[in-house]
Tab-separated table of C-alpha atoms in Angstrom:
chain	number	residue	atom	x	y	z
A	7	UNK	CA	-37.895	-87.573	20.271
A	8	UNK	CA	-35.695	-84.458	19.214
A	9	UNK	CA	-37.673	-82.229	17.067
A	10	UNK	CA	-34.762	-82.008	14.602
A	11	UNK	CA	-34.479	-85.805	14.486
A	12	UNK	CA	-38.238	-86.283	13.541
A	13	UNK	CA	-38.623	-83.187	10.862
A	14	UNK	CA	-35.652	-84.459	9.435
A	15	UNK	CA	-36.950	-88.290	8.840
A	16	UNK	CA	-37.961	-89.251	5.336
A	17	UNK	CA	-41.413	-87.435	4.224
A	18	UNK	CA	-42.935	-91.153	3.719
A	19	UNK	CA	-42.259	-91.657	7.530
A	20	UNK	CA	-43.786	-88.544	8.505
A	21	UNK	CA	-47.588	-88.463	9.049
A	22	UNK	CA	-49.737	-85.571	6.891
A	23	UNK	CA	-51.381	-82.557	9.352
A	24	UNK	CA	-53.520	-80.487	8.978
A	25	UNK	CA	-53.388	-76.613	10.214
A	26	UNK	CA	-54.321	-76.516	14.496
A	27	UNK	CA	-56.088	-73.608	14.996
A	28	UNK	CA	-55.650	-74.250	18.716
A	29	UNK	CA	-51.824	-74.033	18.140
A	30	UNK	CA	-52.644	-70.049	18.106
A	31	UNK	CA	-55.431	-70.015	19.919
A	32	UNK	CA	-53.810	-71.295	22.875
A	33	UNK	CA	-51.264	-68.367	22.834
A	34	UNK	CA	-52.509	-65.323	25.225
A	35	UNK	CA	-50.071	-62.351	24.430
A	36	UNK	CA	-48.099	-61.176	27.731
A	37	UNK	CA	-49.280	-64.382	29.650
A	38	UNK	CA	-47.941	-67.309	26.700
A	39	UNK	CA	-44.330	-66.637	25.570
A	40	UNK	CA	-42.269	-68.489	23.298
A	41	UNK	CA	-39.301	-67.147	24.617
A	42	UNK	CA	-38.283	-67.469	27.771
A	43	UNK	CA	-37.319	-64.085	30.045
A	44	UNK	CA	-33.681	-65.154	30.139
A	45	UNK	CA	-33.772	-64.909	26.369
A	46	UNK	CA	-35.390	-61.619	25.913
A	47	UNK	CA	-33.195	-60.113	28.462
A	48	UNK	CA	-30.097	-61.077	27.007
A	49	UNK	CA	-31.421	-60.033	23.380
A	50	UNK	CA	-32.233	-56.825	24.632
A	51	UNK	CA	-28.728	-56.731	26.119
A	52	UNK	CA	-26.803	-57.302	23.014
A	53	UNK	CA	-30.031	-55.637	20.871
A	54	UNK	CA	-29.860	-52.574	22.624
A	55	UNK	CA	-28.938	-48.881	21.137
A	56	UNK	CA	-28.081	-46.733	23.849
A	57	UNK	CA	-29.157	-43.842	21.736
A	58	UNK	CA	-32.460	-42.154	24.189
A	59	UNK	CA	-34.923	-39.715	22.482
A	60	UNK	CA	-35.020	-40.494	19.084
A	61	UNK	CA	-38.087	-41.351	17.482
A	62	UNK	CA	-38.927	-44.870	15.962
A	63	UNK	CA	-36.468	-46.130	13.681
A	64	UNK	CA	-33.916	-43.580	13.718
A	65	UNK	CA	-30.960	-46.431	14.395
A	66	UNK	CA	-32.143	-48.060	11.326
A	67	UNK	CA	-32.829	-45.411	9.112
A	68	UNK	CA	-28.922	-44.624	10.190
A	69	UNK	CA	-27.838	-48.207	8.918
A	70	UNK	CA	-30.391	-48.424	5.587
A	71	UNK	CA	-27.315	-48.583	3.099
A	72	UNK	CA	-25.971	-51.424	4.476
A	73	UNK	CA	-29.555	-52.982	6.045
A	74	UNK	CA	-30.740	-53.040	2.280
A	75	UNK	CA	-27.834	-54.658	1.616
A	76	UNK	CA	-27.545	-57.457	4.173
A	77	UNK	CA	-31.576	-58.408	4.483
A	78	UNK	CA	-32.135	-58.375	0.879
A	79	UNK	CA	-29.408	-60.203	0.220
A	80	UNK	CA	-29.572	-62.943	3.267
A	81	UNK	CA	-33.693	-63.115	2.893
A	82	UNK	CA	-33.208	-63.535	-0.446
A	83	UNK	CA	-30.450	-66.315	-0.289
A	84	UNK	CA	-33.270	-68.100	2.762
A	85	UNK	CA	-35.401	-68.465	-0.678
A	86	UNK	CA	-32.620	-70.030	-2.838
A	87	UNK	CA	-31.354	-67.083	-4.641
A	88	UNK	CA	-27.663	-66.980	-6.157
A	89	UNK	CA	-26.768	-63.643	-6.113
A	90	UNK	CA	-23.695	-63.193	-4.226
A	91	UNK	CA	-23.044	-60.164	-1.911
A	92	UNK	CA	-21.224	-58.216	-4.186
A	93	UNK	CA	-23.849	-58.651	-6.960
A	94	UNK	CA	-26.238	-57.397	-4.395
A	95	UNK	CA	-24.690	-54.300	-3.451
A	96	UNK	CA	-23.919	-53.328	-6.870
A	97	UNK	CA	-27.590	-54.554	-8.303
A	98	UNK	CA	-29.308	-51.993	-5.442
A	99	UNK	CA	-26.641	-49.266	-5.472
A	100	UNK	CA	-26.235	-49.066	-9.238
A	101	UNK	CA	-28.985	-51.481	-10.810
A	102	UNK	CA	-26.541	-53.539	-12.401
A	103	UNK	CA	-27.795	-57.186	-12.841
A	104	UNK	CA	-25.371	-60.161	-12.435
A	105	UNK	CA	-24.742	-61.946	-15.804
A	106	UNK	CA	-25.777	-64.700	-15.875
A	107	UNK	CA	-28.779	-64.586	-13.945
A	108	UNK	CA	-32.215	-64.645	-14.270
A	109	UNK	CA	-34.545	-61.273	-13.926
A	110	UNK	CA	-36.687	-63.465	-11.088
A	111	UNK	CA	-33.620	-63.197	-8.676
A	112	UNK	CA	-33.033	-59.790	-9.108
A	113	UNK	CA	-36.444	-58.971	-8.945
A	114	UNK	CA	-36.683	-60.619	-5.741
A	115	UNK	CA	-33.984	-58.706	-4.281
A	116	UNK	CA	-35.106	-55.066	-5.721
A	117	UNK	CA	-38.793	-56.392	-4.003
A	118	UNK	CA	-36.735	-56.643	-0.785
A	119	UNK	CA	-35.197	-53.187	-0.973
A	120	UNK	CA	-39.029	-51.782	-1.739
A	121	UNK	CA	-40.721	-53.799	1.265
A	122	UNK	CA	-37.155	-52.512	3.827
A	123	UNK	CA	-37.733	-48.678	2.916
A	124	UNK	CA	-41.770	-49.458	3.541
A	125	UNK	CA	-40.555	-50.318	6.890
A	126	UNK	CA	-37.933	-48.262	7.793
A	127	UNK	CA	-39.424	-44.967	6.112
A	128	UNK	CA	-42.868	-44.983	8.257
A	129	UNK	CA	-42.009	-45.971	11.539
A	130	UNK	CA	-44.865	-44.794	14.001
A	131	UNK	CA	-47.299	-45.971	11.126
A	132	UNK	CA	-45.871	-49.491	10.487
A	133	UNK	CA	-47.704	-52.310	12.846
A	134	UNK	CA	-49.247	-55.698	12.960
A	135	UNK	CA	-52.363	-54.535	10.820
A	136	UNK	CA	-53.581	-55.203	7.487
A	137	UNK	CA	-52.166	-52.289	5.679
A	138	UNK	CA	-48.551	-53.068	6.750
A	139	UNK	CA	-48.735	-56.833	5.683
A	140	UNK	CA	-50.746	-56.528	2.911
A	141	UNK	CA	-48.518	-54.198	1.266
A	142	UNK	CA	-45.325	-55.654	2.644
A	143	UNK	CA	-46.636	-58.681	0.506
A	144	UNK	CA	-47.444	-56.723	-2.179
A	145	UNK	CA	-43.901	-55.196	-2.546
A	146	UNK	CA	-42.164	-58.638	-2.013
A	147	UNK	CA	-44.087	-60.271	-4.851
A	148	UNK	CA	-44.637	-57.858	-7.113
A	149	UNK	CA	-43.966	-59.159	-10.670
A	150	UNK	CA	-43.194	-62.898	-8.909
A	151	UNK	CA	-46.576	-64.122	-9.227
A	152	UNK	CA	-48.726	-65.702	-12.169
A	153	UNK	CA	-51.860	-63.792	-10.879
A	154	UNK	CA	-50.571	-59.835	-10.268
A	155	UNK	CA	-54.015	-59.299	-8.681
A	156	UNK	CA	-52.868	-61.849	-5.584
A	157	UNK	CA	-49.734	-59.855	-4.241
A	158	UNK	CA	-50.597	-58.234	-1.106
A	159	UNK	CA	-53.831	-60.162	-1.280
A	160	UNK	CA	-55.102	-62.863	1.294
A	161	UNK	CA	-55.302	-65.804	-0.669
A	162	UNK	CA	-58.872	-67.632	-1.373
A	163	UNK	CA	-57.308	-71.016	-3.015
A	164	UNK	CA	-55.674	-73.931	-1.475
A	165	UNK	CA	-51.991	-73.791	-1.555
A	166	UNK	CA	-48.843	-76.483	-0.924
A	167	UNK	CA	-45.250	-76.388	0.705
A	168	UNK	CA	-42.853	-78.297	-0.945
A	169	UNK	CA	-40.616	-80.667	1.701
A	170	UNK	CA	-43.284	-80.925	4.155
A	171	UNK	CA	-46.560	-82.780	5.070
A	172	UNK	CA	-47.952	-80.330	6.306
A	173	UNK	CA	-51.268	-79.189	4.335
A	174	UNK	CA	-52.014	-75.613	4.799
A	175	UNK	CA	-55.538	-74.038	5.707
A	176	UNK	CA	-58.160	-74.208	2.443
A	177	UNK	CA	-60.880	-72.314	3.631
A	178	UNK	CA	-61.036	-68.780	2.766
A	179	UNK	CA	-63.124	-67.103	5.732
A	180	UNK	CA	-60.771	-69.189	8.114
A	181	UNK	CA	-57.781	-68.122	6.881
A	182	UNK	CA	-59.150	-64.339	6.718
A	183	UNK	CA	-60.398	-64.727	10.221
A	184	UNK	CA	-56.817	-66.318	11.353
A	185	UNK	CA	-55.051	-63.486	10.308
A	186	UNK	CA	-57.375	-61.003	12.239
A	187	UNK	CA	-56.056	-63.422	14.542
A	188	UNK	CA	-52.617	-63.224	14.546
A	189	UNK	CA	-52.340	-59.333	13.569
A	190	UNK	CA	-54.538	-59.075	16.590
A	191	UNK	CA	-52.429	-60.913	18.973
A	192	UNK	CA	-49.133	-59.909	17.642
A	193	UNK	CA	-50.137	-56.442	18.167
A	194	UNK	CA	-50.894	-56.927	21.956
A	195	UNK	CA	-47.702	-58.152	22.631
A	196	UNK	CA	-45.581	-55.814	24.920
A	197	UNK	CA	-42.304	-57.395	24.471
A	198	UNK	CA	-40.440	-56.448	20.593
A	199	UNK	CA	-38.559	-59.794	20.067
A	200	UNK	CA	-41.166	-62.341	21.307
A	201	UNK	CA	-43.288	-59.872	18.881
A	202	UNK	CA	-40.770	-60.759	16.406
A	203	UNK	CA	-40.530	-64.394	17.126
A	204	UNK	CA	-44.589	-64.772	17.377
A	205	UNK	CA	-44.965	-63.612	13.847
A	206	UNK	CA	-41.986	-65.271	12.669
A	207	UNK	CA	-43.531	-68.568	13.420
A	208	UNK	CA	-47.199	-68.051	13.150
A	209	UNK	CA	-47.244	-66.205	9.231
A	210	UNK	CA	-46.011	-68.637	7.811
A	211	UNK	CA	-47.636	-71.244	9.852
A	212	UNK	CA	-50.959	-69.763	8.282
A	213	UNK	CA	-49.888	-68.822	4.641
A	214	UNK	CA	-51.952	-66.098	4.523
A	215	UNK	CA	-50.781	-65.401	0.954
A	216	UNK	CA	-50.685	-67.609	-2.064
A	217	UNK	CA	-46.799	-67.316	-2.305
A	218	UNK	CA	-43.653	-65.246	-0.484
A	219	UNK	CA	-45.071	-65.575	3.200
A	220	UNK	CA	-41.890	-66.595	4.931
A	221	UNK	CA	-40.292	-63.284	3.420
A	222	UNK	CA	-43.331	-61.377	4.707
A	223	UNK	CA	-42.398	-62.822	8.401
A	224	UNK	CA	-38.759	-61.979	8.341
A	225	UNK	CA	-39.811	-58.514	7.197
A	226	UNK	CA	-42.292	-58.147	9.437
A	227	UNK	CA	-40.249	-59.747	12.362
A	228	UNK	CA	-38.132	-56.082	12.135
A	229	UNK	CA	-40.997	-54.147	12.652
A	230	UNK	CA	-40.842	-54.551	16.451
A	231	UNK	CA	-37.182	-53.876	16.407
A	232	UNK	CA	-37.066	-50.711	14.565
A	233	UNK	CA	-40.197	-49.373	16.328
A	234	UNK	CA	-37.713	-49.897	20.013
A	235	UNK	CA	-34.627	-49.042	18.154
A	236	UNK	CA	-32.760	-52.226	18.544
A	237	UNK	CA	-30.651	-53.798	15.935
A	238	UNK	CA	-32.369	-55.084	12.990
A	239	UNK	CA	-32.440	-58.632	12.280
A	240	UNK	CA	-30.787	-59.502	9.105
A	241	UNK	CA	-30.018	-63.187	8.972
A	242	UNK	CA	-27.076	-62.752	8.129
A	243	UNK	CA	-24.855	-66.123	8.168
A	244	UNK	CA	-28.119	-68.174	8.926
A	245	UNK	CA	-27.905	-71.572	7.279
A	246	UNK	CA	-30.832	-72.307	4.965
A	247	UNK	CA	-30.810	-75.988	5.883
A	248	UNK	CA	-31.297	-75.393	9.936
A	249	UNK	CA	-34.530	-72.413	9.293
A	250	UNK	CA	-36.418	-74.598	6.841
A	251	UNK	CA	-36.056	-77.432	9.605
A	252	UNK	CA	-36.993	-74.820	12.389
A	253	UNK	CA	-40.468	-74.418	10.242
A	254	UNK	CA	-41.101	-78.006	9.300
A	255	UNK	CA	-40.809	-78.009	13.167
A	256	UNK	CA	-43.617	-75.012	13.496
A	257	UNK	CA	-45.884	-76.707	10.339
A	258	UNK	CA	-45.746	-80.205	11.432
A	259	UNK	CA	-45.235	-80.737	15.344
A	260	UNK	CA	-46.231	-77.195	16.194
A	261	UNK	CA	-42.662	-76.994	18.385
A	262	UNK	CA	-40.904	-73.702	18.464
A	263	UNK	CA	-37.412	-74.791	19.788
A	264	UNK	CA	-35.982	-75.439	16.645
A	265	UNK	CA	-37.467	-72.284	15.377
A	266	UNK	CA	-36.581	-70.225	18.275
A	267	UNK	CA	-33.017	-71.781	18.171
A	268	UNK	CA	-32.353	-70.176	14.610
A	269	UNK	CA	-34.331	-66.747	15.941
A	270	UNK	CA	-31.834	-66.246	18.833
A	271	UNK	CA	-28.545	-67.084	16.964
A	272	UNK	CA	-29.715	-64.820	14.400
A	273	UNK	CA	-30.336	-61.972	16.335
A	274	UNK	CA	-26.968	-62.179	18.147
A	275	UNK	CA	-25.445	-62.695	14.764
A	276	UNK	CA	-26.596	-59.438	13.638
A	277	UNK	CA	-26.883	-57.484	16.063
A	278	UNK	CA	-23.115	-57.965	16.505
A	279	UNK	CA	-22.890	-56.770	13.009
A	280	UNK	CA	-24.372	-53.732	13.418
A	281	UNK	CA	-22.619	-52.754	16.548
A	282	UNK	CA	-19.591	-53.013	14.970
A	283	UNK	CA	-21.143	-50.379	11.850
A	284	UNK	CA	-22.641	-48.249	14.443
A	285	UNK	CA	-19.769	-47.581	16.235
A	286	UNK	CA	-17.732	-47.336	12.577
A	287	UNK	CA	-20.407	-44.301	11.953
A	288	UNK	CA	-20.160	-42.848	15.213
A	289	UNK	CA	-23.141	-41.677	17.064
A	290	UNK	CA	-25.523	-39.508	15.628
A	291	UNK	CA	-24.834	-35.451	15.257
A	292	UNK	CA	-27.624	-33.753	17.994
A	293	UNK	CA	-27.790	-30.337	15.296
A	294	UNK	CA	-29.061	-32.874	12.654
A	295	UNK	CA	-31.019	-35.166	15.327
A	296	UNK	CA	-32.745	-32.051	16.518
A	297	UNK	CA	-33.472	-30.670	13.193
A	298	UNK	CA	-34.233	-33.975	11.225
A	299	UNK	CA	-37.642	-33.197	10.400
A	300	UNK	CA	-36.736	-29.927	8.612
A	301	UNK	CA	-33.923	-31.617	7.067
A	302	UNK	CA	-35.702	-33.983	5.501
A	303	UNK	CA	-38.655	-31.817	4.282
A	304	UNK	CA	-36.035	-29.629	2.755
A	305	UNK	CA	-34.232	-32.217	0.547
A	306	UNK	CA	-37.221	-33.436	-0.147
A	307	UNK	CA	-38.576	-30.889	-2.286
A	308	UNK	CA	-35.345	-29.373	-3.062
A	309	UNK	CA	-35.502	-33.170	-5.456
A	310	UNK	CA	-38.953	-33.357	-6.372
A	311	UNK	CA	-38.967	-30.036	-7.679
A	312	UNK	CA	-35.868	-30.582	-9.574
A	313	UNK	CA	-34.090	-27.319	-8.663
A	314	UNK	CA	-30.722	-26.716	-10.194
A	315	UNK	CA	-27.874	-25.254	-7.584
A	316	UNK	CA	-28.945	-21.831	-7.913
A	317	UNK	CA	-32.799	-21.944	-7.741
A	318	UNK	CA	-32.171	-24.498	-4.754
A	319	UNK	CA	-29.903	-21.912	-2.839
A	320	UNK	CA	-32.715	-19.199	-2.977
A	321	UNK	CA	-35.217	-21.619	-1.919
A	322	UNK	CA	-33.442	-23.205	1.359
A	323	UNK	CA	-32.639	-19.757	2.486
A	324	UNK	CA	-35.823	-18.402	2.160
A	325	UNK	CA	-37.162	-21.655	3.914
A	326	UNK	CA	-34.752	-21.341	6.985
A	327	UNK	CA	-35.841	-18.072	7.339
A	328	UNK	CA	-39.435	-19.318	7.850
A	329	UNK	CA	-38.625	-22.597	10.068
A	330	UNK	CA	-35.487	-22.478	11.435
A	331	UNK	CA	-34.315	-20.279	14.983
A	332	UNK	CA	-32.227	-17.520	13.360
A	333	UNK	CA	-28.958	-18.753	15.475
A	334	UNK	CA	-29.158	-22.176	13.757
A	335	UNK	CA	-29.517	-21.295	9.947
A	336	UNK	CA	-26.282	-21.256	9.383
A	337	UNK	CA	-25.207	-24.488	10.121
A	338	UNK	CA	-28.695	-26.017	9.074
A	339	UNK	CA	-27.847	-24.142	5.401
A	340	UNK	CA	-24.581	-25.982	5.581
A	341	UNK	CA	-25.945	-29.380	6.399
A	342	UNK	CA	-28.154	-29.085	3.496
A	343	UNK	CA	-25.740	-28.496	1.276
A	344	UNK	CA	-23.725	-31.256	2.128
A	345	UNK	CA	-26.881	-33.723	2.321
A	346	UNK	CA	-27.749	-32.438	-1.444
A	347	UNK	CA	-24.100	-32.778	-2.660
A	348	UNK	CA	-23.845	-36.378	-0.833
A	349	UNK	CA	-26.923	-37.485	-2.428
A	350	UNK	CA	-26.486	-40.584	-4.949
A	351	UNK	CA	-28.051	-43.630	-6.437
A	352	UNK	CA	-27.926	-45.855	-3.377
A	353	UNK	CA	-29.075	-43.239	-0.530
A	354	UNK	CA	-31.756	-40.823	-1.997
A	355	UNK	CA	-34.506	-43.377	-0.666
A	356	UNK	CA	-34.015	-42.075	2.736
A	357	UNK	CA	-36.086	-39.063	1.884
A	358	UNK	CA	-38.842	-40.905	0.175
A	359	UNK	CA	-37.516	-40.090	-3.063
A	360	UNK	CA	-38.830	-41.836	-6.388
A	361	UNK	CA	-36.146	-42.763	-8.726
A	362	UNK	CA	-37.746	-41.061	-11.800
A	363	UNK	CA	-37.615	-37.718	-9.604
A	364	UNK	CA	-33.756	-38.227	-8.240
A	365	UNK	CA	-32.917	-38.631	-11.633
A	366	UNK	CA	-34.510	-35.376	-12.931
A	367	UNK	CA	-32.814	-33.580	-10.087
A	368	UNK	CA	-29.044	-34.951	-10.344
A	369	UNK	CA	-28.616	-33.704	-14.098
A	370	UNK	CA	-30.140	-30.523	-13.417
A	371	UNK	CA	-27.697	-30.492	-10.060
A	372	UNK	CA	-24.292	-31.949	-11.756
């Protein structure tokens, strides 16, 4: 039978299972493949940058305004959340809350923003390993759990999905071991969106975590993706209805077609999305691509040292004198200026910025 007519039956008429550890042991990264080459070739075709030479991440650090923005809010909605767009954008650009609305909602959306800029902000060091997950979960749940102690911590209790009869794994050294497991294999993996798929379908198949594990998979599925540069993957216009039936699929019958149906709409959803932005922004300016590193440095503690106009004018000079070719300091002075000046409430996480230090800074710079 259809995999969407049998996850969709009545949960009386569906039989209780158990977690199949062969389900991932029978995948061999490079050799298995849940997606099929014509797939992955015609992702990559409409996933594709065009922009050679820059380092990890750069196309999405270039869209973080409105990636924030989208993947909070879509990820967010996947989970039952009722803020709308707008309250979205104006809860992570200006932290205004939505009336109306519980602080759980917009907690779970200001969790997203953390857990993006984790993953868009360290792009040669993000990967399928502990650290990244761990702390991916940690910023998604923080303050959403009764125990605080269990975000970003592999759960040692039994746990239950509602709308399913599927019973996850119980035993604590299995599930630790499963995850070596899957961080292992999703790592070897050569190919970014069955990278993305594979964890999208096996995290959550596991439930490494006591809560919040499908938002650690759709998280984690961009990690590939930013690390090639290819459009992110923000679900936007993804029906909640058709991806909870695409896992029941994964947690009960252990069939990815549903699953994989959802992935590849997705993807084609967003990436035309952020075509169209990309080409709205224009490509990137080489004088800043070249010099990003110094740029960044340079705003950097130009904020966390809280200089006013003045003291920050003496310092970047004498900075460029030290680290940038004489012919370019002019125009790198002038690009600093105008990233300092341009600086506001929804952008200054670009340069790893803590809000308590932007705010320091702006008063001093007004």
């Amino acid at each position: 039978r259809r995999t969407y007519d049998l996850v969709t039956r009545a949960l009386v008429e569906r039989n209780p299972v158990g977690y199949r550890m062969d389900f991932l042991g029978a995948y061999q990264p490079n050799a298995s493949a849940y997606l099929s080459p014509e797939i992955r070739k015609r992702l990559r075709g409409v996933g594709k940058v065009g922009v050679s030479g820059q380092p990890a991440g750069t196309y999405t650090r270039q869209l973080l305004d409105r990636l924030l923005i989208d993947l909070s809010w879509n990820s967010s909605r996947l989970e039952g959340n009722t803020y709308s767009l707008l309250e979205t954008q104006r809860l992570l650009e200006i932290g205004e809350t939505a009336q109306g609305k519980g602080a759980f909602e917009a907690q779970m959306i200001l969790n997203h923003k953390a857990a993006i800029e984790l993953i868009t902000g360290q792009g040669e060091e993000v990967c399928f390993n502990r650290y990244t997950i761990c702390n991916l979960h940690a910023l998604l749940s923080d303050n959403l759990l009764p125990d605080p102690a269990a975000c970003g911590r592999v759960r040692s209790r039994g746990v239950g999905i509602s709308g399913t009869v599927f019973q996850p794994l119980e035993n604590p050294h299995a599930i630790d071991s499963e995850l070596n497991k899957v961080l292992e294999k999703a790592s070897a993996i050569e190919d970014p969106f069955e990278q993305a798929f594979f964890v999208m379908v096996h995290l959550p198949y596991l439930q490494p975590f006591e809560d919040v594990n499908k938002r650690v998979s759709r998280l984690a599925a961009n990690i590939p993706l930013i690390r090639h540069d290819l459009c992110p993957l923000s679900f936007v216009d993804v029906p909640q209805a058709d991806y909870v039936s695409g896992l029941i699929g994964i947690y009960e019958l252990n069939r990815v077609d549903l699953l994989r149906d959802v992935f590849v709409w997705a993807y084609e959803r967003s990436a035309l999305r952020y075509t169209a932005i990309r080409q709205s922004l224009g490509e990137p300016d080489p004088f800043r691509f070249r010099h990003r590193t110094q740029i960044g440095t340079l705003v950097q503690e130009i904020v966390q040292a809280g200089l006013n106009r003045k003291k920050a004018t003496d310092h970047m000079r004498a900075w460029a004198v030290r680290n940038v070719p004489p012919q370019d300091q002019p125009r790198f002075l002038e690009v600093i200026e105008t990233e300092l000046d341009s600086l506001h409430e929804g952008n200054f996480a670009r340069y790893r910025i803590r809000p308590s230090e932007f705010d320091v800074w702006n008063k001093r710079w007004k």
